[in-house]
Amino acid sequence: DTGVSQDPRHKITKRGQNVTFRCDPISEHNRLYWYRQTLGQGPEFLTYFQNEAQLEKSRLLSDRFSAERPKGSFSTLEIQRTEQGDSAMYLCVSSLVALAGPGGTQYFGPGTRLLVL
Amino acid sequence: GENVEQHPSTLSVQEGDSAVIKCTYSDSASNYFPWYKQELGKRPQLIIDIRSNVGEKKDQRIAVTLNKTAKHFSLHITETQPEDSAVYFCAAMAGRRALTFGSGTRLQVQP
């Protein structure tokens, strides 16, 4: 257990429905990432936050995806109008990045496995 | 952006043999190179990492080497055991941004 939790762990939904996932990072960590992993592939970067600010979004993150980290603690990832191609494992990563230092070690949550029927 | 290539995609070795997995990266600004082990249905688990100011790092049976000039890094596992069987991912990070992962190597250690 890395100390990063995600909820739910599994989600089955029908195409067109909206889904929301939650990530609770390690409490003192200031950096939070979302990655997506499909079967047989490495995780792909979606977006990341430094405290409550969303600093970067991947081109993979279509308009149907939105992420928030309102108080710089937990984060939510919402997918609107889900498509079958959204089926994947959604991984949250927590990290502590010093102001003047390099990127910190990244701690993965257990992931939310999404299946869109 | 960064591109990470990983080889081989599958690797089968006999128990006790060594295994080597290689990765190349494209962004010369990358300075952090972790390796993850992922078992089926589980999260990626960090097994070793290296920063660009060193050329080699060891942790028991696992070692990572980095050649910044050639932009490649490798994972070496010695005295492999059946429990080493898993998918291994390399990754690279430039500055303080996000990780870019390789496509993974499925390692099978035959008892």
CSV table of C-alpha atoms in Angstrom, one decimal:
chain,number,residue,atom,x,y,z
A,1,ASP,CA,0.0,0.0,0.0
A,2,THR,CA,1.5,3.3,-1.1
A,3,GLY,CA,-0.9,5.5,0.9
A,4,VAL,CA,-2.7,6.7,-2.2
A,5,SER,CA,-6.4,5.6,-2.4
A,6,GLN,CA,-8.8,5.6,-5.3
A,7,ASP,CA,-12.5,5.1,-5.4
A,8,PRO,CA,-14.3,3.2,-6.8
A,9,ARG,CA,-11.9,0.4,-7.7
A,10,HIS,CA,-14.2,-0.9,-10.4
A,11,LYS,CA,-16.9,0.8,-12.5
A,12,ILE,CA,-19.1,-0.7,-15.2
A,13,THR,CA,-21.2,1.8,-17.1
A,14,LYS,CA,-23.2,2.0,-20.3
A,15,ARG,CA,-22.0,4.1,-23.2
A,16,GLY,CA,-23.2,7.7,-22.9
A,17,GLN,CA,-23.3,7.8,-19.1
A,18,ASN,CA,-21.1,10.1,-17.0
A,19,VAL,CA,-18.7,8.7,-14.4
A,20,THR,CA,-16.6,10.3,-11.7
A,21,PHE,CA,-13.5,8.9,-10.0
A,22,ARG,CA,-11.8,10.1,-6.8
A,23,CYS,CA,-8.2,10.0,-5.7
A,24,ASP,CA,-6.9,10.8,-2.3
A,25,PRO,CA,-3.1,11.3,-2.4
A,26,ILE,CA,-0.6,11.1,0.4
A,27,SER,CA,-1.5,14.0,2.6
A,28,GLU,CA,1.6,16.2,2.4
A,29,HIS,CA,2.1,15.6,-1.3
A,30,ASN,CA,1.7,18.7,-3.6
A,31,ARG,CA,1.7,17.0,-7.0
A,32,LEU,CA,-1.1,14.8,-8.3
A,33,TYR,CA,-1.2,13.1,-11.7
A,34,TRP,CA,-3.8,11.1,-13.6
A,35,TYR,CA,-2.7,8.4,-16.0
A,36,ARG,CA,-4.7,6.0,-18.1
A,37,GLN,CA,-3.6,2.4,-18.9
A,38,THR,CA,-5.1,0.1,-21.4
A,39,LEU,CA,-4.4,-3.6,-21.6
A,40,GLY,CA,-0.9,-4.4,-22.7
A,41,GLN,CA,0.3,-0.8,-22.7
A,42,GLY,CA,2.2,1.4,-20.4
A,43,PRO,CA,0.4,4.2,-18.5
A,44,GLU,CA,-0.3,7.3,-20.5
A,45,PHE,CA,-0.3,10.8,-18.9
A,46,LEU,CA,-3.6,12.6,-18.8
A,47,THR,CA,-3.1,15.6,-16.5
A,48,TYR,CA,-1.4,16.9,-13.4
A,49,PHE,CA,-1.9,19.3,-10.6
A,50,GLN,CA,0.5,21.3,-8.5
A,51,ASN,CA,-1.6,21.9,-5.3
A,52,GLU,CA,-4.9,23.1,-6.7
A,53,ALA,CA,-3.6,24.3,-10.1
A,54,GLN,CA,-4.0,22.2,-13.1
A,55,LEU,CA,-0.6,22.7,-14.8
A,56,GLU,CA,-0.7,20.4,-17.9
A,57,LYS,CA,-3.2,18.4,-19.9
A,58,SER,CA,-2.3,15.8,-22.5
A,59,ARG,CA,-3.8,15.8,-26.0
A,60,LEU,CA,-5.4,12.5,-24.9
A,61,LEU,CA,-7.7,14.5,-22.6
A,62,SER,CA,-10.6,15.3,-24.8
A,63,ASP,CA,-13.3,17.8,-23.9
A,64,ARG,CA,-15.3,15.0,-22.3
A,65,PHE,CA,-12.7,14.7,-19.6
A,66,SER,CA,-12.4,17.1,-16.7
A,67,ALA,CA,-10.3,17.0,-13.6
A,68,GLU,CA,-10.3,19.0,-10.5
A,69,ARG,CA,-8.4,19.3,-7.3
A,70,PRO,CA,-10.4,22.0,-5.5
A,71,LYS,CA,-8.5,22.4,-2.2
A,72,GLY,CA,-5.2,20.9,-3.2
A,73,SER,CA,-6.0,17.6,-1.5
A,74,PHE,CA,-8.2,15.0,-3.2
A,75,SER,CA,-8.9,15.1,-6.9
A,76,THR,CA,-11.8,14.0,-9.1
A,77,LEU,CA,-11.7,12.9,-12.8
A,78,GLU,CA,-15.0,13.0,-14.6
A,79,ILE,CA,-15.7,11.5,-18.0
A,80,GLN,CA,-18.9,12.7,-19.7
A,81,ARG,CA,-20.8,10.7,-22.4
A,82,THR,CA,-18.5,7.7,-22.0
A,83,GLU,CA,-17.4,5.7,-25.0
A,84,GLN,CA,-16.2,2.1,-25.3
A,85,GLY,CA,-12.7,3.4,-26.0
A,86,ASP,CA,-12.7,5.0,-22.5
A,87,SER,CA,-12.5,1.5,-21.0
A,88,ALA,CA,-9.1,1.4,-19.2
A,89,MET,CA,-7.5,1.5,-15.8
A,90,TYR,CA,-7.3,5.1,-14.5
A,91,LEU,CA,-4.3,5.6,-12.2
A,92,CYS,CA,-3.7,8.4,-9.8
A,93,VAL,CA,-0.2,9.2,-8.7
A,94,SER,CA,1.0,11.3,-5.8
A,95,SER,CA,4.3,13.0,-5.5
A,96,LEU,CA,6.2,15.6,-3.4
A,97,VAL,CA,8.0,18.1,-5.5
A,98,ALA,CA,10.4,20.5,-3.8
A,99,LEU,CA,10.3,24.1,-5.0
A,100,ALA,CA,13.8,24.1,-6.4
A,101,GLY,CA,14.4,20.4,-6.8
A,102,PRO,CA,13.8,17.7,-9.4
A,103,GLY,CA,10.6,15.7,-9.7
A,104,GLY,CA,9.9,13.5,-6.7
A,105,THR,CA,9.2,9.8,-6.5
A,106,GLN,CA,5.8,8.9,-7.9
A,107,TYR,CA,3.5,6.8,-5.8
A,108,PHE,CA,0.7,5.0,-7.6
A,109,GLY,CA,-2.8,4.4,-6.3
A,110,PRO,CA,-4.5,1.1,-6.9
A,111,GLY,CA,-6.4,2.4,-9.9
A,112,THR,CA,-10.0,2.5,-11.0
A,113,ARG,CA,-10.9,0.0,-13.7
A,114,LEU,CA,-13.6,1.3,-16.0
A,115,LEU,CA,-15.6,-0.8,-18.4
A,116,VAL,CA,-17.9,0.9,-20.8
A,117,LEU,CA,-20.5,-1.4,-22.3
B,1,GLY,CA,7.4,15.6,-26.5
B,2,GLU,CA,9.3,12.7,-24.9
B,3,ASN,CA,9.2,9.3,-26.6
B,4,VAL,CA,10.4,6.1,-24.8
B,5,GLU,CA,11.0,2.9,-26.6
B,6,GLN,CA,11.4,-0.4,-24.7
B,7,HIS,CA,12.8,-3.8,-25.9
B,8,PRO,CA,12.1,-6.6,-25.9
B,9,SER,CA,8.4,-6.9,-25.5
B,10,THR,CA,8.6,-10.4,-24.1
B,11,LEU,CA,11.5,-12.1,-22.4
B,12,SER,CA,11.7,-15.7,-21.2
B,13,VAL,CA,14.6,-16.8,-19.0
B,14,GLN,CA,15.5,-19.8,-16.9
B,15,GLU,CA,15.5,-19.4,-13.2
B,16,GLY,CA,18.9,-18.2,-12.0
B,17,ASP,CA,19.7,-16.6,-15.3
B,18,SER,CA,20.0,-12.8,-15.8
B,19,ALA,CA,17.5,-10.6,-17.6
B,20,VAL,CA,18.2,-7.3,-19.3
B,21,ILE,CA,15.6,-4.9,-20.6
B,22,LYS,CA,16.6,-1.8,-22.6
B,23,CYS,CA,15.0,1.6,-23.1
B,24,THR,CA,15.8,4.6,-25.2
B,25,TYR,CA,14.4,8.1,-24.8
B,26,SER,CA,14.3,11.1,-27.1
B,27,ASP,CA,14.2,14.2,-24.8
B,28,SER,CA,17.7,15.2,-23.8
B,29,ALA,CA,16.2,17.2,-20.9
B,30,SER,CA,15.0,14.0,-19.2
B,31,ASN,CA,16.8,13.5,-15.9
B,32,TYR,CA,14.8,10.9,-14.0
B,33,PHE,CA,14.4,7.3,-15.0
B,34,PRO,CA,12.3,4.9,-12.9
B,35,TRP,CA,11.5,1.2,-13.5
B,36,TYR,CA,8.2,-0.3,-12.5
B,37,LYS,CA,7.1,-3.9,-12.0
B,38,GLN,CA,3.4,-4.6,-12.6
B,39,GLU,CA,1.7,-7.8,-11.8
B,40,LEU,CA,-1.7,-8.7,-13.4
B,41,GLY,CA,-4.5,-6.4,-12.1
B,42,LYS,CA,-2.2,-4.5,-9.8
B,43,ARG,CA,-0.7,-1.0,-9.7
B,44,PRO,CA,2.8,-0.4,-11.1
B,45,GLN,CA,5.4,-0.8,-8.3
B,46,LEU,CA,8.6,1.2,-8.3
B,47,ILE,CA,11.5,-1.2,-8.1
B,48,ILE,CA,14.5,1.1,-8.8
B,49,ASP,CA,15.2,4.6,-10.2
B,50,ILE,CA,18.1,6.6,-11.4
B,51,ARG,CA,18.8,10.3,-11.9
B,52,SER,CA,20.9,11.7,-14.6
B,53,ASN,CA,23.8,12.6,-12.4
B,54,VAL,CA,24.8,8.9,-11.9
B,55,GLY,CA,25.6,6.2,-14.4
B,56,GLU,CA,24.6,3.1,-12.4
B,57,LYS,CA,22.6,2.1,-9.4
B,58,LYS,CA,22.2,-1.2,-7.7
B,59,ASP,CA,19.8,-2.7,-5.2
B,60,GLN,CA,20.5,-6.3,-4.4
B,61,ARG,CA,19.7,-8.3,-7.6
B,62,ILE,CA,18.5,-5.3,-9.5
B,63,ALA,CA,20.6,-2.7,-11.2
B,64,VAL,CA,20.0,0.1,-13.6
B,65,THR,CA,22.5,1.7,-16.0
B,66,LEU,CA,22.2,5.0,-17.8
B,67,ASN,CA,24.1,6.3,-20.8
B,68,LYS,CA,23.1,10.0,-21.3
B,69,THR,CA,25.1,10.4,-24.4
B,70,ALA,CA,23.3,7.6,-26.2
B,71,LYS,CA,20.0,8.3,-24.4
B,72,HIS,CA,19.5,4.8,-23.2
B,73,PHE,CA,19.1,3.0,-19.9
B,74,SER,CA,18.8,-0.6,-19.0
B,75,LEU,CA,17.4,-2.8,-16.2
B,76,HIS,CA,19.4,-5.8,-15.1
B,77,ILE,CA,18.0,-8.5,-13.0
B,78,THR,CA,20.4,-11.2,-11.8
B,79,GLU,CA,19.7,-14.6,-10.4
B,80,THR,CA,16.1,-14.4,-11.6
B,81,GLN,CA,13.4,-16.2,-9.6
B,82,PRO,CA,9.8,-17.2,-10.6
B,83,GLU,CA,8.4,-14.3,-8.5
B,84,ASP,CA,10.2,-11.9,-10.8
B,85,SER,CA,7.7,-12.8,-13.5
B,86,ALA,CA,5.7,-9.7,-14.3
B,87,VAL,CA,5.5,-6.8,-16.8
B,88,TYR,CA,8.3,-4.3,-16.4
B,89,PHE,CA,8.0,-0.7,-17.6
B,90,CYS,CA,10.7,1.9,-18.0
B,91,ALA,CA,9.9,5.6,-17.8
B,92,ALA,CA,11.5,9.0,-18.3
B,93,MET,CA,10.8,12.4,-16.9
B,94,ALA,CA,12.1,15.7,-18.1
B,95,GLY,CA,12.5,18.3,-15.3
B,96,ARG,CA,9.5,18.2,-13.0
B,97,ARG,CA,6.8,17.2,-15.4
B,98,ALA,CA,5.0,13.8,-16.0
B,99,LEU,CA,6.5,10.4,-16.7
B,100,THR,CA,6.5,9.0,-20.2
B,101,PHE,CA,6.4,5.2,-20.1
B,102,GLY,CA,7.7,2.5,-22.4
B,103,SER,CA,5.4,-0.1,-23.8
B,104,GLY,CA,6.4,-2.8,-21.3
B,105,THR,CA,8.3,-6.1,-21.2
B,106,ARG,CA,6.6,-9.2,-20.1
B,107,LEU,CA,9.2,-11.3,-18.2
B,108,GLN,CA,8.6,-14.9,-17.7
B,109,VAL,CA,11.0,-16.8,-15.4
B,110,GLN,CA,10.8,-20.5,-16.0
B,111,PRO,CA,11.4,-22.7,-12.9
